[in-house]
PDB file of C-alpha atoms and ligand atoms in Angstrom:
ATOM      1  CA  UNK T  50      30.882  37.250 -11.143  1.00  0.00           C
ATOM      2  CA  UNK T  51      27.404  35.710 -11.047  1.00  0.00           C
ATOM      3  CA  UNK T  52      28.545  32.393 -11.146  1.00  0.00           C
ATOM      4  CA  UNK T  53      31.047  33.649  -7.846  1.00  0.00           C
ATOM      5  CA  UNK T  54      27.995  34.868  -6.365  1.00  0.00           C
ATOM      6  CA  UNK T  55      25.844  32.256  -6.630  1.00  0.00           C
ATOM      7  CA  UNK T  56      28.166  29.758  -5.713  1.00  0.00           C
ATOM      8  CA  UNK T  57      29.784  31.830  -2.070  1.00  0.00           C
ATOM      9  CA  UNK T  58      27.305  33.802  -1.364  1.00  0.00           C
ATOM     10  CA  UNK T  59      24.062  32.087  -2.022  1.00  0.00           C
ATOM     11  CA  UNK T  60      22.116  29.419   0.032  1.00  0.00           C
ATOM     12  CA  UNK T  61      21.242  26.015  -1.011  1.00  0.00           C
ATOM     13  CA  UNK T  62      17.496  26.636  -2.000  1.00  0.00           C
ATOM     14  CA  UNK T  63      18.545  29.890  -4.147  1.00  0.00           C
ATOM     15  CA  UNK T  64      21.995  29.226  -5.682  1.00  0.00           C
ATOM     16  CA  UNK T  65      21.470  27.965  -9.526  1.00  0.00           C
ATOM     17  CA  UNK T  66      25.101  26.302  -9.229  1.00  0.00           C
ATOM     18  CA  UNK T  67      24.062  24.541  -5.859  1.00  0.00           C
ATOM     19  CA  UNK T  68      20.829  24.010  -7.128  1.00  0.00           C
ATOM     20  CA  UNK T  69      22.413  22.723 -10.433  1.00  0.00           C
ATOM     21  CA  UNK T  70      24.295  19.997  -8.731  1.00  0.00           C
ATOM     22  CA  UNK T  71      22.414  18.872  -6.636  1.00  0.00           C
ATOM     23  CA  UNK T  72      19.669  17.965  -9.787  1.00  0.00           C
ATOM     24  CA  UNK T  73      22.723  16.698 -11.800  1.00  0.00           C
ATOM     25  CA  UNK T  74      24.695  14.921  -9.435  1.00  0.00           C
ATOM     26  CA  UNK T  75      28.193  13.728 -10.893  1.00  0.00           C
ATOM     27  CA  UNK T  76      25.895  13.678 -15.004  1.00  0.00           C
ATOM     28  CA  UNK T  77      27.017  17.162 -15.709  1.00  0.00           C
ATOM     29  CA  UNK T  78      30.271  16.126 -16.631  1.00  0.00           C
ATOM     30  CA  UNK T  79      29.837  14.243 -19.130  1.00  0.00           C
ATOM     31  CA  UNK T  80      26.909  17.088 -20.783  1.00  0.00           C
ATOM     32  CA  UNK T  81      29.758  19.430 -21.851  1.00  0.00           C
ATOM     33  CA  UNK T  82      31.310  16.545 -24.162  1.00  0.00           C
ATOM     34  CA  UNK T  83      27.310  15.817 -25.923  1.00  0.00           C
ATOM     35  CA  UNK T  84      26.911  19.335 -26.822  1.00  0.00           C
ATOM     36  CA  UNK T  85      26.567  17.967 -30.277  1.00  0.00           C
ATOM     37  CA  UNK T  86      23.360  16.769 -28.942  1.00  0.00           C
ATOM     38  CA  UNK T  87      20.237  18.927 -28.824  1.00  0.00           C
ATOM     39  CA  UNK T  88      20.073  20.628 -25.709  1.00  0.00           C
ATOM     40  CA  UNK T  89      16.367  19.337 -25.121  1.00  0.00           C
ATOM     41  CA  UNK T  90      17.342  15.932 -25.811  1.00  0.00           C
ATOM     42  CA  UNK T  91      20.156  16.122 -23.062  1.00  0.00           C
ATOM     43  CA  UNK T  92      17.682  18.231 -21.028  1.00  0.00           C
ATOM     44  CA  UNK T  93      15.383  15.273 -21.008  1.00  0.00           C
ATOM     45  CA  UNK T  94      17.888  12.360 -20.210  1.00  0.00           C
ATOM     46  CA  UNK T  95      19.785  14.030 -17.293  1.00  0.00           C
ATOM     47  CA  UNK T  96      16.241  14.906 -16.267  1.00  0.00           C
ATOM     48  CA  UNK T  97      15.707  11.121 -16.637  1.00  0.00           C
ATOM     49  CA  UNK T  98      18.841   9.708 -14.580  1.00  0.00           C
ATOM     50  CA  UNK T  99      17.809  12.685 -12.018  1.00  0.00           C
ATOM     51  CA  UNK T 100      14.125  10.903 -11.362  1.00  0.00           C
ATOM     52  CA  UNK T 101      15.733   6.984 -11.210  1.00  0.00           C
ATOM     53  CA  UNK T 102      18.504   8.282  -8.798  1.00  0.00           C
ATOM     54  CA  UNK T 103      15.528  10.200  -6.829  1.00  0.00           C
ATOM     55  CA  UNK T 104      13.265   7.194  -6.570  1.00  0.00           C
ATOM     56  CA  UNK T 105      16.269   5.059  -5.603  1.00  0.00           C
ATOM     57  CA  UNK T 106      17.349   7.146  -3.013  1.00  0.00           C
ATOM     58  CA  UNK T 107      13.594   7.536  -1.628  1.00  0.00           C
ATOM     59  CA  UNK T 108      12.891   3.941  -1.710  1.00  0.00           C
ATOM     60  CA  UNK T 109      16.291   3.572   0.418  1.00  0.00           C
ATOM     61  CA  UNK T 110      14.953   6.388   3.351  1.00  0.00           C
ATOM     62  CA  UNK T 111      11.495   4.025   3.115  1.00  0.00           C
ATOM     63  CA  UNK T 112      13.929   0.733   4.063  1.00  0.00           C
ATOM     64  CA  UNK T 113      15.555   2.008   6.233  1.00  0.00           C
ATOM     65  CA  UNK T 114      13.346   3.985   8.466  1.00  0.00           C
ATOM     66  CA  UNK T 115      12.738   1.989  11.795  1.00  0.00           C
ATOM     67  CA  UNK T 116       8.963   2.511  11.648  1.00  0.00           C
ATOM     68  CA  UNK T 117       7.776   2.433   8.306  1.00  0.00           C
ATOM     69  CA  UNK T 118      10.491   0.185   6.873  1.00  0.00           C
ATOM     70  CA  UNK T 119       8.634  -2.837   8.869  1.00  0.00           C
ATOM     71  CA  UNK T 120       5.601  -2.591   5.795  1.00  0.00           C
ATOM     72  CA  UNK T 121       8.434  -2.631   2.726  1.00  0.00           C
ATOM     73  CA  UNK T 122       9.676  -6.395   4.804  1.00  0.00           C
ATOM     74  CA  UNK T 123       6.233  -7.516   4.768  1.00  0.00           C
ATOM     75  CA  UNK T 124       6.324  -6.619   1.294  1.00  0.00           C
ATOM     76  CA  UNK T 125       9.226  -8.456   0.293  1.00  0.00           C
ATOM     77  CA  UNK T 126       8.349 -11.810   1.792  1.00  0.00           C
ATOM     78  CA  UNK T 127       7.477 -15.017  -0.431  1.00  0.00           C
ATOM     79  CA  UNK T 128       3.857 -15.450   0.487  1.00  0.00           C
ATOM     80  CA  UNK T 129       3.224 -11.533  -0.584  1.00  0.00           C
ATOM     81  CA  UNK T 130       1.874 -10.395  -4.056  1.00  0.00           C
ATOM     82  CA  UNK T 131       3.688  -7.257  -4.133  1.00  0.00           C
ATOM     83  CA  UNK T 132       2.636  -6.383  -7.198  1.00  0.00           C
ATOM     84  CA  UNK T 133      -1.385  -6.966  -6.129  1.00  0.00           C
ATOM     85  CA  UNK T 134      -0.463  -5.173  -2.562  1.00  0.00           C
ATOM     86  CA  UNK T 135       0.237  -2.134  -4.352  1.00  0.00           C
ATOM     87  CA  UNK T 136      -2.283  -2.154  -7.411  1.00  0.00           C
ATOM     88  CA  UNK T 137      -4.718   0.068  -5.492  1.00  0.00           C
ATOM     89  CA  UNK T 138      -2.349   2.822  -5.547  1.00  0.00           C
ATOM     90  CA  UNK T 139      -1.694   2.982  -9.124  1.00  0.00           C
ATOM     91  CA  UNK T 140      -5.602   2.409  -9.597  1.00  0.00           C
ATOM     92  CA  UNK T 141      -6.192   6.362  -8.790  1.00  0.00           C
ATOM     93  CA  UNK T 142      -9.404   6.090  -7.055  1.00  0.00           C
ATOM     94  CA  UNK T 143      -8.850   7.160  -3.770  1.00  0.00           C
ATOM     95  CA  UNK T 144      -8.532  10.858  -3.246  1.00  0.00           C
ATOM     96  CA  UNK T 145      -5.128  12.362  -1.591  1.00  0.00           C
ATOM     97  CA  UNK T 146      -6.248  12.326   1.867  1.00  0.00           C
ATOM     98  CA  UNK T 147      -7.408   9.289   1.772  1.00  0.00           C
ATOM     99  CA  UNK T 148      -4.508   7.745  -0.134  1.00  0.00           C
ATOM    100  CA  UNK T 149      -2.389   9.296   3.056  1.00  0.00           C
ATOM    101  CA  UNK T 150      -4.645   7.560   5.765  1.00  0.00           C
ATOM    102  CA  UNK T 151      -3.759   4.384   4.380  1.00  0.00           C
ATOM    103  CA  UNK T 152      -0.035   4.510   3.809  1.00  0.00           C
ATOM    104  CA  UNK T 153       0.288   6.487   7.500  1.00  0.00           C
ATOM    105  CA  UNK T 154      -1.373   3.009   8.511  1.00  0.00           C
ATOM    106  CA  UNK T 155       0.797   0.765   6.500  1.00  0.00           C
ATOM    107  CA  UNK T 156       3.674   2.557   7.909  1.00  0.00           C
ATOM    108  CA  UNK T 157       2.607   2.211  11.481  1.00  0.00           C
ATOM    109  CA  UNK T 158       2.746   6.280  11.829  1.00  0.00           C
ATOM    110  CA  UNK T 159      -1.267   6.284  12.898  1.00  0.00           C
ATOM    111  CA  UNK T 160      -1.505   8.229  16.326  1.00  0.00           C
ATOM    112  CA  UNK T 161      -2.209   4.712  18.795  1.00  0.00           C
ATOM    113  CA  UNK T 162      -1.231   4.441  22.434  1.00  0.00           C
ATOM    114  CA  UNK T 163       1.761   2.597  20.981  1.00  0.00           C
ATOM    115  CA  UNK T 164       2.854   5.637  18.458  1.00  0.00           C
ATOM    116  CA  UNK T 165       2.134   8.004  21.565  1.00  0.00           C
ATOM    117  CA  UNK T 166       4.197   6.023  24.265  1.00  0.00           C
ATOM    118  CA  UNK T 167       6.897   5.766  21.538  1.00  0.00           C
ATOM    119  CA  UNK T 168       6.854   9.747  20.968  1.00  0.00           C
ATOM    120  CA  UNK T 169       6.845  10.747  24.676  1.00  0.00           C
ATOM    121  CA  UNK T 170       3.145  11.850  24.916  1.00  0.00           C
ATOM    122  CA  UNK T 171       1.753   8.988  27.466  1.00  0.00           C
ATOM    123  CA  UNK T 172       3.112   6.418  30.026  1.00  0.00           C
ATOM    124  CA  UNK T 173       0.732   3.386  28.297  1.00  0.00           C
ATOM    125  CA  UNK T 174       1.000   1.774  25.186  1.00  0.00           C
ATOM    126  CA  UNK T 175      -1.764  -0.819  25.543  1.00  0.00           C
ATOM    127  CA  UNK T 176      -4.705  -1.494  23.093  1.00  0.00           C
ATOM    128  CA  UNK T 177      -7.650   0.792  24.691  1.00  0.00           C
ATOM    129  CA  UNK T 178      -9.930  -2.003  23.825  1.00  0.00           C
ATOM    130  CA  UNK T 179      -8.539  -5.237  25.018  1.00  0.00           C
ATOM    131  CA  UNK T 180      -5.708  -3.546  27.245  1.00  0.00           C
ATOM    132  CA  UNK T 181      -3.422  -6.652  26.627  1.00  0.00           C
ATOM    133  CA  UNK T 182      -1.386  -6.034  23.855  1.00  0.00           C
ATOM    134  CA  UNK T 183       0.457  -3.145  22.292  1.00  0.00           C
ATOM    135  CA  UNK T 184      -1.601  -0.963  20.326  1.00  0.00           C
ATOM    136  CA  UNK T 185      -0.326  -0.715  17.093  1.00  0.00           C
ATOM    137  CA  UNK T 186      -2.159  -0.280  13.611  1.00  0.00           C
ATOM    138  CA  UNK T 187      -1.487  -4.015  12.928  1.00  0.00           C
ATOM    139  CA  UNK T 188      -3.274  -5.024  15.800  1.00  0.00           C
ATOM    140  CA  UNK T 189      -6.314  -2.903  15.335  1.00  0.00           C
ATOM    141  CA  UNK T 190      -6.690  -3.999  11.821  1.00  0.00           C
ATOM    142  CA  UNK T 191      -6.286  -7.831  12.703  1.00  0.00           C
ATOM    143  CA  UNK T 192      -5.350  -8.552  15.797  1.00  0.00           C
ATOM    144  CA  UNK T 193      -7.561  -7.202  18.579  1.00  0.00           C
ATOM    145  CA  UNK T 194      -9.536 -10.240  20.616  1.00  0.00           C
ATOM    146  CA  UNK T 195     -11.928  -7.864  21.554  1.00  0.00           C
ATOM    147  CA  UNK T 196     -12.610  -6.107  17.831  1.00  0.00           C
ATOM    148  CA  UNK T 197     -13.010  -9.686  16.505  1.00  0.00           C
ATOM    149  CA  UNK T 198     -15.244 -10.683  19.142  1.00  0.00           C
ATOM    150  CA  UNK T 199     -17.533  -8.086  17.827  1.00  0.00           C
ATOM    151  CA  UNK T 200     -17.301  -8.983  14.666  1.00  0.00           C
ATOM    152  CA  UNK T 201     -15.565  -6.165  12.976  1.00  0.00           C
ATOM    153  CA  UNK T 202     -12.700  -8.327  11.485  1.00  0.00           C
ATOM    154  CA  UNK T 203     -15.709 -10.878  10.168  1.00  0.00           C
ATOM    155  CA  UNK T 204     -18.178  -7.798   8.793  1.00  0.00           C
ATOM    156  CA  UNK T 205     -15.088  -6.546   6.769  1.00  0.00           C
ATOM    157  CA  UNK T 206     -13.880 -10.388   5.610  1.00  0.00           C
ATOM    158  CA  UNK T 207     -17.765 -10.895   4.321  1.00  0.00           C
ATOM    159  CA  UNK T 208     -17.068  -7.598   2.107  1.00  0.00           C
ATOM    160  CA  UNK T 209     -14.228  -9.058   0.807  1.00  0.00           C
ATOM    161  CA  UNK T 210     -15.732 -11.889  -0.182  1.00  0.00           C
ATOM    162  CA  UNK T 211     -19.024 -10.079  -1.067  1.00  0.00           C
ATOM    163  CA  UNK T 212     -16.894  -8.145  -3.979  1.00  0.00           C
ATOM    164  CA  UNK T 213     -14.887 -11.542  -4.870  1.00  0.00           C
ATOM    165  CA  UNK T 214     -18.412 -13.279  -5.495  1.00  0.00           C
ATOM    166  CA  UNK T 215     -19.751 -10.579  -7.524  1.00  0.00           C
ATOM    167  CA  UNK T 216     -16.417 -10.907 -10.141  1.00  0.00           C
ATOM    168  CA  UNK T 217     -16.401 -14.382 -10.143  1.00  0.00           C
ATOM    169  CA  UNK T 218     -20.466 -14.416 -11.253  1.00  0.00           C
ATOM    170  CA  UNK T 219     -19.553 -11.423 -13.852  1.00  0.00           C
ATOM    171  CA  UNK T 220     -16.216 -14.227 -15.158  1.00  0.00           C
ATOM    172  CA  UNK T 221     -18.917 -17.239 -15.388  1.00  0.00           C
ATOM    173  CA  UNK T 222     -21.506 -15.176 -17.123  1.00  0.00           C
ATOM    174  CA  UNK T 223     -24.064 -16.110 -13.940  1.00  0.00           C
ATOM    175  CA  UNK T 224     -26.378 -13.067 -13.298  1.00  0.00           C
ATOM    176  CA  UNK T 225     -24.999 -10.871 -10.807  1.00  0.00           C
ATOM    177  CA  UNK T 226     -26.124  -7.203  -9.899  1.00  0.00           C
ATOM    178  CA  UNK T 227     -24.451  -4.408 -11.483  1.00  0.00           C
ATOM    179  CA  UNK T 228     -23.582  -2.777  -7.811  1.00  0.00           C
ATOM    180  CA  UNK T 229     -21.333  -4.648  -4.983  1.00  0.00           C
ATOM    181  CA  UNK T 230     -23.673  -2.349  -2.230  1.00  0.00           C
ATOM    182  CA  UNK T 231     -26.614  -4.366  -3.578  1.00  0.00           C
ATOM    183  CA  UNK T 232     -24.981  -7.928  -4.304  1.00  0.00           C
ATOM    184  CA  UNK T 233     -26.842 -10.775  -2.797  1.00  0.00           C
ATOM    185  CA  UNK T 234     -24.506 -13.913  -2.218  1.00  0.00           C
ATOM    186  CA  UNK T 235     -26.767 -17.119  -2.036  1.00  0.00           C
ATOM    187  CA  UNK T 236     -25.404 -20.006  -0.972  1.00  0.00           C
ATOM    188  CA  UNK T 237     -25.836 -21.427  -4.191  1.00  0.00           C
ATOM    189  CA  UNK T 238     -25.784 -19.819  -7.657  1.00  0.00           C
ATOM    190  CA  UNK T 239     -25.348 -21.794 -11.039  1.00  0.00           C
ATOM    191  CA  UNK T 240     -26.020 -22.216 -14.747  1.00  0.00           C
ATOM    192  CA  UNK T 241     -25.550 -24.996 -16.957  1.00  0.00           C
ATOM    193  CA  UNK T 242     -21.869 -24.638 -16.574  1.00  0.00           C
ATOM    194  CA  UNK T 243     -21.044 -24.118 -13.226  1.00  0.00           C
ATOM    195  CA  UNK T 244     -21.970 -23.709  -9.784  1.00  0.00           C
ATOM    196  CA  UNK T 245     -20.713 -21.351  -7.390  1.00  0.00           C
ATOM    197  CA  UNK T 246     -21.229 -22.185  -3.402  1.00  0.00           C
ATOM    198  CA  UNK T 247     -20.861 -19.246  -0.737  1.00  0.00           C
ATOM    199  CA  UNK T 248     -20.405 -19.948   2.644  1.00  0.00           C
ATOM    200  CA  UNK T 249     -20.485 -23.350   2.665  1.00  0.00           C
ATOM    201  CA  UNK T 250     -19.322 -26.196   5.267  1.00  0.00           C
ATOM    202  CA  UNK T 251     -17.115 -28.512   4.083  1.00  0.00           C
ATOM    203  CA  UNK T 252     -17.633 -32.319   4.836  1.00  0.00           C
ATOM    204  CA  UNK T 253     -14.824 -33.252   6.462  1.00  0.00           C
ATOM    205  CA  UNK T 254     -13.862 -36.976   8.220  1.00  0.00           C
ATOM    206  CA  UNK T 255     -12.110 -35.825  11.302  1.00  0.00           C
ATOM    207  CA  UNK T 256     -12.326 -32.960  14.076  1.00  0.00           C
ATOM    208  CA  UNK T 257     -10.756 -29.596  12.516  1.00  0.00           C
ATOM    209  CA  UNK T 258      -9.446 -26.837  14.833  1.00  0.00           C
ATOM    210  CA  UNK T 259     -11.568 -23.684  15.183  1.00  0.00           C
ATOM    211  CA  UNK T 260     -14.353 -25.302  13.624  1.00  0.00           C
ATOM    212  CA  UNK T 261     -12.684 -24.029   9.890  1.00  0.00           C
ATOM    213  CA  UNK T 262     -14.466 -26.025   8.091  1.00  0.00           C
ATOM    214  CA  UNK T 263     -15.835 -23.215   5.721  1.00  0.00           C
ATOM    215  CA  UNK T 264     -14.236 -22.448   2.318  1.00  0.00           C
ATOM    216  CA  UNK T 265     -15.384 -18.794   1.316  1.00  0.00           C
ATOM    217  CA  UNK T 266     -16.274 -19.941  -2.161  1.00  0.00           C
ATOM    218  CA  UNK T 267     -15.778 -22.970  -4.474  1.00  0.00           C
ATOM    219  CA  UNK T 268     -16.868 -22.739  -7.941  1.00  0.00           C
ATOM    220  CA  UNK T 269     -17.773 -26.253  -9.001  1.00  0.00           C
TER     221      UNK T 269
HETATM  222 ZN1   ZN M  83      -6.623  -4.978  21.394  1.00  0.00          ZN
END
């Protein structure tokens, strides 16, 4: 009779036989022929294949979905460390909110003119700075003529390099301060082993484009 009710009468979220397959999938089959096994011990590996088929299933929706999917392709190309893309999320140091800010951007789902043309909200989708692109998180974050004329794109690629310079001084034993907020970066920094050069022009025998002629460091 319960098992009648449960399974008519019941919706999805409430009914422990809908509710039962849809955690099991096609596994519970097979459970009735292990009940030799502990129940805990089958408990634990159905709970097991549950999780895998979960995450498999979830990483599918992130693939295909037209928006976000675009970051999981960057993801997979050749010249991306996937692993090293995604290290800061297992690192735990950013608080939930936080966490969310960054994926939302990752995922293109930040509200920009381009996210609000796309949803219906507003006739333009241009960049509200340099009005001559599309404004999507992308090009805010690396893109933007305007933002890198001001030097936003430069101020953060410094940091970068700020933070790199203070672990490669910590790796070659050169003294380096204990904080990145009050790491100095000379141009030159060495001991009897090595020298480490920030910021520094490169001599090279013909014209190169853009004036690059600045590797960010070169331990020597
Ligand atoms: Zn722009």
């Amino acid at each position: 009779m319960v098992n009648e009710h449960h399974t008519k009468c019941l919706p999805q979220q409430t009914s422990t036989t809908k509710l039962g397959e849809n955690f099991s999938g096609n596994t519970l089959d097979n459970t009735i022929k292990e009940y030799d096994n502990p129940a805990t011990l089958i408990t634990r590996e159905k709970r097991e294949e549950y999780r895998k088929r979960e995450l498999k299933t979830r990483v599918e929706g992130w693939q295909q979905h037209k928006r976000a999917g675009r970051f999981m392709e960057e993801l997979n190309q050749n010249n991306i460390n996937k692993e090293a893309s995604l290290q800061w999320l297992k690192s735990d140091k950013f608080p939930f909110d936080e966490e969310q800010l960054i994926i939302a951007a990752q995922g293109q789902g930040l509200l920009t003119n381009g996210f609000k043309k796309m949803a219906g909200l507003q006739n333009t989708d241009q960049c509200r700075f340099c009005h001559s692109a599309v404004e999507s998180p992308s090009h805010l974050m690396s893109g933007c003529k305007i933002l890198l004329g001001d030097g936003h794109y430069t101020a953060r690629h410094n940091k970068v390099c700020r933070y790199l310079h203070l672990k490669i001084c910590g790796e070659m034993q050169l003294d380096r301060s204990l904080n990145i907020w009050v790491h100095e970066t000379p141009p030159i920094k060495s001991n009897v082993k090595v020298t480490v050069f920030y910021d520094k022009d490169i001599q090279a025998g013909r014209y190169i484009k853009d004036k690059a002629i600045k590797s960010d460091m070169e331990p020597a």
